[in-house]
Coordinates of C-alpha atoms in Angstrom, one line a residue:
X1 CA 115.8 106.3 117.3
X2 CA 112.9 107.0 115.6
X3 CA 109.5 105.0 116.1
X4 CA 108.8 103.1 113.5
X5 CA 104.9 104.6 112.3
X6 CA 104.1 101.0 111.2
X7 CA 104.6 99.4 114.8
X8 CA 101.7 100.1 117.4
X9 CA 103.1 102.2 120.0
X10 CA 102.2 101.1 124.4
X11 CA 100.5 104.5 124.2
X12 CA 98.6 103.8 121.3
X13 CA 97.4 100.3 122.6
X14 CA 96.9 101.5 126.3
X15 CA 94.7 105.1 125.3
X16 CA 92.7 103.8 121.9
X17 CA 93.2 99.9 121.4
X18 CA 92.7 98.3 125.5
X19 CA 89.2 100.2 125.4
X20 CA 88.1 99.2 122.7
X21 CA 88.8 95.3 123.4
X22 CA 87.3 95.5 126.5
X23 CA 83.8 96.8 125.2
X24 CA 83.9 94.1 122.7
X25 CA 84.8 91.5 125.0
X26 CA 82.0 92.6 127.3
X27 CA 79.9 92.5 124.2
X28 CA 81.1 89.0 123.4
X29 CA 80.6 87.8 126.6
X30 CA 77.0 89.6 126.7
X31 CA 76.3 88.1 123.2
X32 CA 76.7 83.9 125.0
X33 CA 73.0 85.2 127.2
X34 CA 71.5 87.1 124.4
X35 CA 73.1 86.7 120.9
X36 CA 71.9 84.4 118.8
X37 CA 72.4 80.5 119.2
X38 CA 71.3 77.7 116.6
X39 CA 69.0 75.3 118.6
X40 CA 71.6 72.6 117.8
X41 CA 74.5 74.1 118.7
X42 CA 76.5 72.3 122.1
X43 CA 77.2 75.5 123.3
X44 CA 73.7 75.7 124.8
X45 CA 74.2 72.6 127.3
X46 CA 77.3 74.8 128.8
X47 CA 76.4 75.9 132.3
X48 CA 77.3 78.9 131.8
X49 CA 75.8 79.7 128.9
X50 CA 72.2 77.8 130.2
X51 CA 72.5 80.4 132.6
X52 CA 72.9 83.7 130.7
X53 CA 70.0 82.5 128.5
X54 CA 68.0 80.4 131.1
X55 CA 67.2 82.3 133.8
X56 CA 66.0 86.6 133.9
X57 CA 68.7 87.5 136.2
X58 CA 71.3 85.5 133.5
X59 CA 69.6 87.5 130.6
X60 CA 70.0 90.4 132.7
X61 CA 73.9 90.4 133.1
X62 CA 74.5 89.6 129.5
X63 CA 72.3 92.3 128.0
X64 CA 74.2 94.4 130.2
X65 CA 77.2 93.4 129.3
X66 CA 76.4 94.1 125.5
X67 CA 75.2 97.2 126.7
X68 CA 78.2 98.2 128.4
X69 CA 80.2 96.9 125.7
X70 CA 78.5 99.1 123.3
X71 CA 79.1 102.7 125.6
X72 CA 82.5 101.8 125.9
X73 CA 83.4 101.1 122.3
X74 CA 81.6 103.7 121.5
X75 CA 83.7 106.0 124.3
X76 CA 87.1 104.6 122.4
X77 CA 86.0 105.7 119.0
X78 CA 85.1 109.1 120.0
X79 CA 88.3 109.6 122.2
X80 CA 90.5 108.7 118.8
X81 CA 88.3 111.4 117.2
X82 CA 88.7 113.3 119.8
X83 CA 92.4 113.0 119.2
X84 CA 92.5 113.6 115.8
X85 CA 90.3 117.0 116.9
X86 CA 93.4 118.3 117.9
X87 CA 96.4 116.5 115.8
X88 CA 94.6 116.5 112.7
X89 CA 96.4 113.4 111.6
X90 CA 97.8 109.8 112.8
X91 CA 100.1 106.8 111.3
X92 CA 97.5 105.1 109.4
X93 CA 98.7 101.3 110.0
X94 CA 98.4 102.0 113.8
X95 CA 94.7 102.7 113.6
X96 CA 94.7 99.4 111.8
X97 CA 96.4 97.8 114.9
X98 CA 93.7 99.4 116.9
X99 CA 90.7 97.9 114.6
X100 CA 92.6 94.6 114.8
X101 CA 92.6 95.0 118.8
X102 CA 88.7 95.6 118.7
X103 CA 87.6 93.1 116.1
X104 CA 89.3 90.1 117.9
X105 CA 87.1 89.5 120.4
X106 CA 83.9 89.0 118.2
X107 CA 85.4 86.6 115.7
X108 CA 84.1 83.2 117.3
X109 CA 81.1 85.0 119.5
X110 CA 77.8 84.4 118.5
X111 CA 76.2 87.1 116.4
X112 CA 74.7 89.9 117.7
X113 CA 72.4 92.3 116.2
X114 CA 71.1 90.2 113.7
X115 CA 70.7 86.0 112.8
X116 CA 71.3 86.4 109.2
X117 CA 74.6 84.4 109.4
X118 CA 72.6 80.9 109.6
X119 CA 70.1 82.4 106.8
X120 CA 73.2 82.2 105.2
X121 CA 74.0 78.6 106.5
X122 CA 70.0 77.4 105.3
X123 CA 70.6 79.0 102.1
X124 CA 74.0 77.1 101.2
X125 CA 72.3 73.7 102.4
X126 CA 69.5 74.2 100.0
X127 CA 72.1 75.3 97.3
X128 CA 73.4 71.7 98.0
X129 CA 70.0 70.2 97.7
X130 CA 70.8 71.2 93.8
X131 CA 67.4 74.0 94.2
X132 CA 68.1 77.5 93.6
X133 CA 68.0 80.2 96.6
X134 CA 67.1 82.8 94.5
X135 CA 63.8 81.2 93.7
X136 CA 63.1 78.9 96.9
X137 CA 62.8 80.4 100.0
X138 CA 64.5 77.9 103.2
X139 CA 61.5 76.9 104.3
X140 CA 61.7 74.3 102.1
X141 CA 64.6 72.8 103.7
X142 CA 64.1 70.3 106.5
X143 CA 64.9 71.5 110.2
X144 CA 65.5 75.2 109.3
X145 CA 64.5 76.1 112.0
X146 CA 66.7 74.3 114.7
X147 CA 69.8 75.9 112.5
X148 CA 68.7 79.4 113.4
X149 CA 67.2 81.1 110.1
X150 CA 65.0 83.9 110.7
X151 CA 61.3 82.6 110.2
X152 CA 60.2 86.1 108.3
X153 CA 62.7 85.3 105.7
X154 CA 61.6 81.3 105.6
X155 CA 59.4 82.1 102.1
X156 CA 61.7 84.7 100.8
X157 CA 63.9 84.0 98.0
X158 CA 67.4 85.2 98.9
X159 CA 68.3 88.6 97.1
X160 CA 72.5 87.5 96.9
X161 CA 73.9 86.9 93.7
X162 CA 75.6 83.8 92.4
X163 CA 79.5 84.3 93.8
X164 CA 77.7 84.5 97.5
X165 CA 76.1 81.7 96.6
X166 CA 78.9 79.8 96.5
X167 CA 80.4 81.1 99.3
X168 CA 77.3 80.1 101.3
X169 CA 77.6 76.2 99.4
X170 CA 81.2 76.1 100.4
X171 CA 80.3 76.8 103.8
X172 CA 77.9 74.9 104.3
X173 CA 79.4 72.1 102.6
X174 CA 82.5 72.4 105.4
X175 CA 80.9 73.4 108.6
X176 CA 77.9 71.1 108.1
X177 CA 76.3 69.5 110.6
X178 CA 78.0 72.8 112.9
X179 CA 75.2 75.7 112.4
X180 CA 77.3 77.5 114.8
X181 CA 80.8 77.2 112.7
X182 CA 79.1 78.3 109.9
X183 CA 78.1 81.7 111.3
X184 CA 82.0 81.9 112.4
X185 CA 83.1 81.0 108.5
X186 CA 80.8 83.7 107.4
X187 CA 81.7 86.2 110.2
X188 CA 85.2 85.6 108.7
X189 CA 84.1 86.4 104.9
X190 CA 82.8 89.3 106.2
X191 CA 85.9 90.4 107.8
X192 CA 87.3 90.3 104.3
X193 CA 85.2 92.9 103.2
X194 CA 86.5 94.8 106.5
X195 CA 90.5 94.3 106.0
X196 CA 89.4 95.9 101.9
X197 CA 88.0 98.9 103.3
X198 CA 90.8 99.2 106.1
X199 CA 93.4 98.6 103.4
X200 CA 91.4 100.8 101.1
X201 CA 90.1 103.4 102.4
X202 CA 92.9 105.7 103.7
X203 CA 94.5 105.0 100.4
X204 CA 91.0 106.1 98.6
X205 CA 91.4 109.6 100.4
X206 CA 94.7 109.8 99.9
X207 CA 94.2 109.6 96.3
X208 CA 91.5 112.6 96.7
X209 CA 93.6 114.6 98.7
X210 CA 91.8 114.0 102.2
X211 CA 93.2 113.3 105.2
X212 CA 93.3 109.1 105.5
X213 CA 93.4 108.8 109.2
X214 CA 90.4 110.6 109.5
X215 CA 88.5 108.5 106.4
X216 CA 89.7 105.7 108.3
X217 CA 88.3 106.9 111.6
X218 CA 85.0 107.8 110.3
X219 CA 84.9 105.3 108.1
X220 CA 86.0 101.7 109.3
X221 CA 86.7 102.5 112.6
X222 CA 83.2 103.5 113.2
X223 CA 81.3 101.2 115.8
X224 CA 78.4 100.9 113.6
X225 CA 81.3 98.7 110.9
X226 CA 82.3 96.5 114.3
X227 CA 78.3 95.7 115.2
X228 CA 77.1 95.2 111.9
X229 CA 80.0 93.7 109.5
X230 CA 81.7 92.1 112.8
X231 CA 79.3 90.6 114.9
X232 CA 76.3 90.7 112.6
X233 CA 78.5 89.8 109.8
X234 CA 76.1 90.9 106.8
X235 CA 77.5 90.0 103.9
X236 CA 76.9 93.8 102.8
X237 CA 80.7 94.3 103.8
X238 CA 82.0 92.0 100.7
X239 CA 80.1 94.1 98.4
X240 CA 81.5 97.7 100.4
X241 CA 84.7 96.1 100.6
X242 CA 84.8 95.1 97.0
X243 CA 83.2 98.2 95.7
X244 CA 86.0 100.3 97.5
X245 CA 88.6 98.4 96.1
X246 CA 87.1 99.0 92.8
X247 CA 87.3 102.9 93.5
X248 CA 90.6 102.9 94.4
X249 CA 92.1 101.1 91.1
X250 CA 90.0 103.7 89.6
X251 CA 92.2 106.1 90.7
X252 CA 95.1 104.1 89.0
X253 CA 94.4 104.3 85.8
X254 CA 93.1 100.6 86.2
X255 CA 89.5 101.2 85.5
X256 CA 88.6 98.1 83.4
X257 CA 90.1 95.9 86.3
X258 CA 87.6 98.3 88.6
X259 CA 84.6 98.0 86.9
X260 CA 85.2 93.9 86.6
X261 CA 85.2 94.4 90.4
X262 CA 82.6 95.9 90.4
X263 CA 80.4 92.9 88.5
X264 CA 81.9 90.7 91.0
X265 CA 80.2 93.7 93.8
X266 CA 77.2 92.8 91.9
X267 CA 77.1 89.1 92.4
X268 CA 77.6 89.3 96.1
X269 CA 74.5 91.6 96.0
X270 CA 73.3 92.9 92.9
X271 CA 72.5 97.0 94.2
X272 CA 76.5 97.0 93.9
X273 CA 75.7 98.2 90.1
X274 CA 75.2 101.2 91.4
X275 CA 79.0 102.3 91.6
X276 CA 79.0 101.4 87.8
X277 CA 78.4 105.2 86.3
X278 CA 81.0 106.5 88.1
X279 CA 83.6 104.0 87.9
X280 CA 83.3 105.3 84.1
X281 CA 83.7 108.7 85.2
X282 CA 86.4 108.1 86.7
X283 CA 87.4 106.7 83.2
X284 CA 86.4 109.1 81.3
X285 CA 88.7 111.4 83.2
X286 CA 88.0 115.4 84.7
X287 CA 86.2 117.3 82.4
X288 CA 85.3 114.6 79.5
X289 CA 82.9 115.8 77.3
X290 CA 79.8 113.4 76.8
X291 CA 81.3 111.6 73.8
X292 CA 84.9 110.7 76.2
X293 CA 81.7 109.4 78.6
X294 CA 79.9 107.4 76.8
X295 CA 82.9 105.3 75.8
X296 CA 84.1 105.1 78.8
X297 CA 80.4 104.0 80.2
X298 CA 80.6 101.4 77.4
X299 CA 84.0 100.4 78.3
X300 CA 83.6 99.3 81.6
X301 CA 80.1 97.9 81.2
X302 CA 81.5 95.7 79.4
X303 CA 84.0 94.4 81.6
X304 CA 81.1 94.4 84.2
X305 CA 79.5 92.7 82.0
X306 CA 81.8 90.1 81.2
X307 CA 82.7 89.6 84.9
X308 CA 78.5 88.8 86.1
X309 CA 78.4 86.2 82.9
X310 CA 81.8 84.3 84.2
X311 CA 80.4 83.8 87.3
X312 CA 77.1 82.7 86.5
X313 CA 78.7 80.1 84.0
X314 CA 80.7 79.1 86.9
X315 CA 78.5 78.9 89.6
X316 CA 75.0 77.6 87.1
X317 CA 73.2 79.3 89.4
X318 CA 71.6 82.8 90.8
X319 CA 69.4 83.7 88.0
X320 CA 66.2 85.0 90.4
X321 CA 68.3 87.4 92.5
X322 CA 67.0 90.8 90.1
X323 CA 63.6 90.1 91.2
X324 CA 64.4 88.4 94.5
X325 CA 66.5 91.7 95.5
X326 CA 63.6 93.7 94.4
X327 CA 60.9 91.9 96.6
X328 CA 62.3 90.2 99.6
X329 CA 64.2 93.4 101.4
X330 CA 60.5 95.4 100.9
X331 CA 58.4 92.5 102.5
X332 CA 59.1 94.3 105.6
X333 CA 58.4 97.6 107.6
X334 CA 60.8 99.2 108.8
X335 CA 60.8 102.8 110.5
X336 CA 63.9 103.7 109.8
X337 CA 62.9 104.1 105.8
X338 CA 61.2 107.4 106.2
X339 CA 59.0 106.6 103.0
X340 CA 57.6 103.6 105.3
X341 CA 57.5 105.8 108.1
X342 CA 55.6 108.8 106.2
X343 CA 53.3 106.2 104.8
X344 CA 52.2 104.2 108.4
X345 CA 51.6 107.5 109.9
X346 CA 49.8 109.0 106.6
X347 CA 47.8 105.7 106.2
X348 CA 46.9 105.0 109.9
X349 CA 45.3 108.8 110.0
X350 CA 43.7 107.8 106.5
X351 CA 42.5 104.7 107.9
X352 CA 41.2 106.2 111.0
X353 CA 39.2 109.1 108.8
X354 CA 37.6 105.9 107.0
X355 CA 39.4 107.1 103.4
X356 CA 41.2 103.9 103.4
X357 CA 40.7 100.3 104.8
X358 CA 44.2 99.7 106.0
X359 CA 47.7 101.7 105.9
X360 CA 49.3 99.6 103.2
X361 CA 48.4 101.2 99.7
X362 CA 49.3 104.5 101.0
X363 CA 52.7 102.3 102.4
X364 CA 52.9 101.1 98.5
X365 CA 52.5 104.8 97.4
X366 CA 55.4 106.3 99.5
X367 CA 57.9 103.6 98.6
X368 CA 57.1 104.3 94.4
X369 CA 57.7 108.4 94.9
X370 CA 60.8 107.3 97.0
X371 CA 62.1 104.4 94.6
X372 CA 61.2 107.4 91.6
X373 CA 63.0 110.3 93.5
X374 CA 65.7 108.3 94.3
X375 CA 66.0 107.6 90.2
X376 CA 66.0 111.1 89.4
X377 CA 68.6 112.1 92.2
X378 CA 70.8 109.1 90.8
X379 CA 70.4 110.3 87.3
X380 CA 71.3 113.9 88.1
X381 CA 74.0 113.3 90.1
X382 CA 75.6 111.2 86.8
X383 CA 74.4 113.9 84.2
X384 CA 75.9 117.0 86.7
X385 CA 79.2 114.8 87.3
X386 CA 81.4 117.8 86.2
X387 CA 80.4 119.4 89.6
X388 CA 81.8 116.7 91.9
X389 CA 83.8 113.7 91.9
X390 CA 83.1 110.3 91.1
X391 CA 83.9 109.0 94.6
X392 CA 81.2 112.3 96.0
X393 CA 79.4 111.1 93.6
X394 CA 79.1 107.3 94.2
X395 CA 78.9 108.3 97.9
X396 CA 75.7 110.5 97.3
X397 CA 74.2 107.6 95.3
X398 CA 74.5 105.4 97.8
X399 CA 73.4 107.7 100.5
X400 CA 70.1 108.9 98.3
X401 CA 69.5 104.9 97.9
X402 CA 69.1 104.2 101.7
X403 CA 67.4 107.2 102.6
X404 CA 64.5 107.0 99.9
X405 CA 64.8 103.3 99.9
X406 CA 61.6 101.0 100.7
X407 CA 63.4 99.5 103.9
X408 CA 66.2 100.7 105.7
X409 CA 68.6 98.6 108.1
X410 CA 71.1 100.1 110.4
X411 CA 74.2 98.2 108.2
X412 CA 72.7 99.6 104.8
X413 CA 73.9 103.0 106.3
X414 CA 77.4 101.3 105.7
X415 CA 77.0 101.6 101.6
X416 CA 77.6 104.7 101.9
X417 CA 79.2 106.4 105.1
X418 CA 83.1 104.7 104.0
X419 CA 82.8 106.5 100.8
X420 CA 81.5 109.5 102.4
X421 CA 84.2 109.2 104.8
X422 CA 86.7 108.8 101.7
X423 CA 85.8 111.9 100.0
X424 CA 86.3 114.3 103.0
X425 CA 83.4 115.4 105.0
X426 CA 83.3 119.1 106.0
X427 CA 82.4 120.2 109.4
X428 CA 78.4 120.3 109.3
X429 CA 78.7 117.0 107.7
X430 CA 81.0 115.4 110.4
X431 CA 79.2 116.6 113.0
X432 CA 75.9 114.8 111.8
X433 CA 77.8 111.6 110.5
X434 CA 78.9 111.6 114.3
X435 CA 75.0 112.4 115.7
X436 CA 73.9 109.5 112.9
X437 CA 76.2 107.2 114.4
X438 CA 75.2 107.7 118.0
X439 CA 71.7 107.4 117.1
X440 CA 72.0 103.9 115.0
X441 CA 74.0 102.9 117.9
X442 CA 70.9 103.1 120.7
X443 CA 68.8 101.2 117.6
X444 CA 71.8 98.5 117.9
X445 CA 71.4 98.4 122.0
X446 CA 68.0 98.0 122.0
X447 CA 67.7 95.3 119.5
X448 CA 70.7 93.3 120.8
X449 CA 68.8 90.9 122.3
X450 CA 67.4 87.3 121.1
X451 CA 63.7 88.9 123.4
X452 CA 63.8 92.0 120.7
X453 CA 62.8 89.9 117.8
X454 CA 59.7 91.3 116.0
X455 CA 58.0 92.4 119.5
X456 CA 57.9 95.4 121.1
X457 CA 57.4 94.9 124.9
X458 CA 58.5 96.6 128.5
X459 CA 61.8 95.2 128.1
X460 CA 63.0 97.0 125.1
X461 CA 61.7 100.1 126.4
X462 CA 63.3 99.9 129.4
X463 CA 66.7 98.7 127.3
X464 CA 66.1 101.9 125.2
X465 CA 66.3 104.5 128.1
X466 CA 68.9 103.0 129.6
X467 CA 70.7 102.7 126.3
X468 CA 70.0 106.5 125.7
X469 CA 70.9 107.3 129.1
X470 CA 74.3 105.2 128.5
X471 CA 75.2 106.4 125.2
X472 CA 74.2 110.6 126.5
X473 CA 76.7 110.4 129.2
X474 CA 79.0 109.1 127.0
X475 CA 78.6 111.6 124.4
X476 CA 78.1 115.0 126.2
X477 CA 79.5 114.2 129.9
X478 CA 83.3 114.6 128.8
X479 CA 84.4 118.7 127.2
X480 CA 86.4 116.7 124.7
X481 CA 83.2 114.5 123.2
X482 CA 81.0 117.4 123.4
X483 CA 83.6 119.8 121.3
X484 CA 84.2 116.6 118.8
X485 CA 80.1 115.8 118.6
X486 CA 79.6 120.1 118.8
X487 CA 82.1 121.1 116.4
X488 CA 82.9 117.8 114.9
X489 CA 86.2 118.5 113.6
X490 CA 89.3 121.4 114.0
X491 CA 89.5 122.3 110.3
X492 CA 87.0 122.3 107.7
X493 CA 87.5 119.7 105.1
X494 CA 87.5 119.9 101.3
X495 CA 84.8 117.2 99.6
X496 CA 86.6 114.9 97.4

């Protein structure tokens, strides 16, 4: 009889799904000592949580645990590329058994990675208030603090649009006074955006003639999805998820229902405009001459447009995100932008030859050429369109955002590498795609931890060796990871 490719084989669940689940139960369990908790949540008066957080050999064993958790999800997810190295190909719903498998664990654990889930939570409660996030920062709200919202973003209007809004008041409005449900609720709309791009994404590069196992693998199976949209739960994976959906009607003949998508992209968070252009490429059709473009641009602007206005007139509310999501994401430094990097090491050597007083205009400086080049890239890649494809070229948009953007967080990576994965990535580019993951991965050890707030001390450096120590023999110390990592790929695929 022949196995059904729909059903998860003992093999499949035993070699690629088992390890998975057990690095993200150990980082679940890790996440009880080191995640992070609301100050009102019960779960802190359990023993055994009092001692994962309470005492320093507690804090110990859990960051361990995450960091364990980590190297081994991290061995599972090479080992399937690793297998598709050498088979080239697998049944694409029993990859989605094994993401199912690994995803499970982290649904009701507290977050890791990041706090922004009871941002969220403080955000939807001031919604209630009747005052608008997008203008008021949650400082404003009584007790933020004991429901967990990060104090750097206590001033900051949020940069979300209106239909997130919403989804925050609805939250709020049903987990409240719970701080702690809340983060689960939104961890669950998150997971939304996940299920899109699993759905999506094989079908996406199918559609372009790549391989959709391997989109999927690179893509959605990636640890970097399960750290960030998982159990950081940014509500980035709505928009990806969205925005990928979008592509994919695209590819129907449905590109009016894909642009309206994409509006709705927008009011989760408003850089989702981006995919705009090329949804009208893909519109426009192959080789449409400017005139078949610019209807098609008009087209589906349109319907972008006409999606944003029904859900502002729905929701009554939103209307400082533009200049919210222009200012509050650059209020930080982050050395992962390189513009902020190039400009604290150009302006600490000004400031040391007495040229300048402090680092921060030439800080200013870097992020306007890289906000400018990043313009000109985005405008080149639409006006040279004939030379790739919209999905390439959405991709490369995304990708030229983050790299030249003013800040730079791990899961902003995430705009882009699906879509990259969609479109086929050839062997140079799968190789680094795998090196870029491994490195954003050590970032994620090291700040998995409640102590590796905005402070640099012993601790994190000792977390970091070990992490890179971890994550090395985990990489190189098995022939089949290095010949994935070192050739990253049997055949050389064709970009979408």
């Amino acid at each position: 009889m022949t196995q059904d490719p729909t059903t998860p084989t003992a093999h499949l669940l035993l070699r690629h799904g088992l390890p998975g689940f057990i690095g993200t139960s150990c980082i679940a369990m890790g996440a009880l000592g080191v995640g992070w908790l609301p100050g009102t949540t019960d779960l802190l008066t359990n023993p055994i949580v009092d001692a994962l957080r309470g005492t320093t050999s507690g804090s110990l064993i859990a960051r361990s645990l995450v960091l364990i958790g980590v190297a081994v999800l991290l061995q599972a997810w090479l080992l399937i590329g690793s297998d598709l190295y050498h088979r080239n190909a697998w049944p694409i719903r029993q990859l989605q058994w094994v993401l199912l498998m690994w995803v499970v664990p982290l649904v009701i654990a507290p977050p890791l990675f990041s706090r922004d889930v009871y941002s969220y939570y403080a955000q939807g409660r001031l919604f209630e208030t009747g005052a608008d996030p997008t203008t008021t920062g949650v400082g404003s709200l009584p007790g933020w603090f004991d429901i967990g919202a990060d104090p750097m973003w206590t001033e900051s209007p949020t940069p979300y649009g209106p239909s997130f809004l919403m989804i925050e008041r609805t939250i709020s409005s049903v987990a409240h006074p719970n701080a702690y449900l809340a983060g689960i609720l939104f961890r669950l709309a998150s997971l939304v955006g996940v299920a899109l791009m699993a759905i999506y994404i094989p079908k996406l590069a199918k559609a372009y003639g790549i391989e959709g196992s391997t989109a999927l693998w690179i893509g959605v199976l990636n640890p970097l999805v399960i750290m960030h949209f998982v159990s950081g739960a940014h509500n980035d994976a709505i928009m990806v998820g969205l925005i990928v959906l979008a592509l994919y009607l695209g590819t129907c003949q449905q590109c009016l229902w894909s642009a309206a998508i994409v509006g709705f992209a927008a009011t989760v968070k408003p850089i989702g405009l981006l995919a705009l252009p090329f949804i009208g490429l893909q519109f426009a059709g192959i080789g449409a001459n400017w005139w078949a473009k610019i209807k098609a641009w008009l087209l589906t602007g349109l319907a972008s447009a006409i999606a944003i206005i029904c859900v502002y007139l729905i929701v009554g509310s939103g209307y400082g995100v533009i200049t919210a999501a222009f200012g509050t994401p650059g209020s930080v430094l982050t050395w992962l932008s390189p513009t902020t990097a190039l400009g604290q090491i150009v302006g600490g050597i000004s400031t040391f030859s007495g040229f300048t007083v402090d680092a921060y205009g030439v800080i200013d400086i870097m992020h306007a050429i890289g906000t400018l080049l990043s313009l000109v890239v985005i405008i080149w890649l639409i006006v040279t369109s004939d030379r790739r494809t919209p999905l390439r070229g959405v991709a490369l948009a995304f990708g030229v955002l983050v790299l030249l953007g003013p800040v730079v967080h791990p899961w902003y990576v995430l705009w882009a590498l699906p879509l990259f994965a969609a479109s086929g990535l050839n062997l140079r580019e799968r190789r680094i795609t795998v090196l870029l993951t491994i490195v954003l991965i050590v970032h994620g050890m090291v700040e998995a931890s409640t102590a590796s707030d905005n402070v640099w001390d012993w601790s994190d450096l000792i977390a970091f060796i070990i992490a890179l120590a971890v994550v090395g023999i985990i990489s190189f110390a098995s022939p089949r990871e290095r010949q994935l990592i070192l050739n990253a790929g049997a055949q050389e695929s064709v970009n979408a």
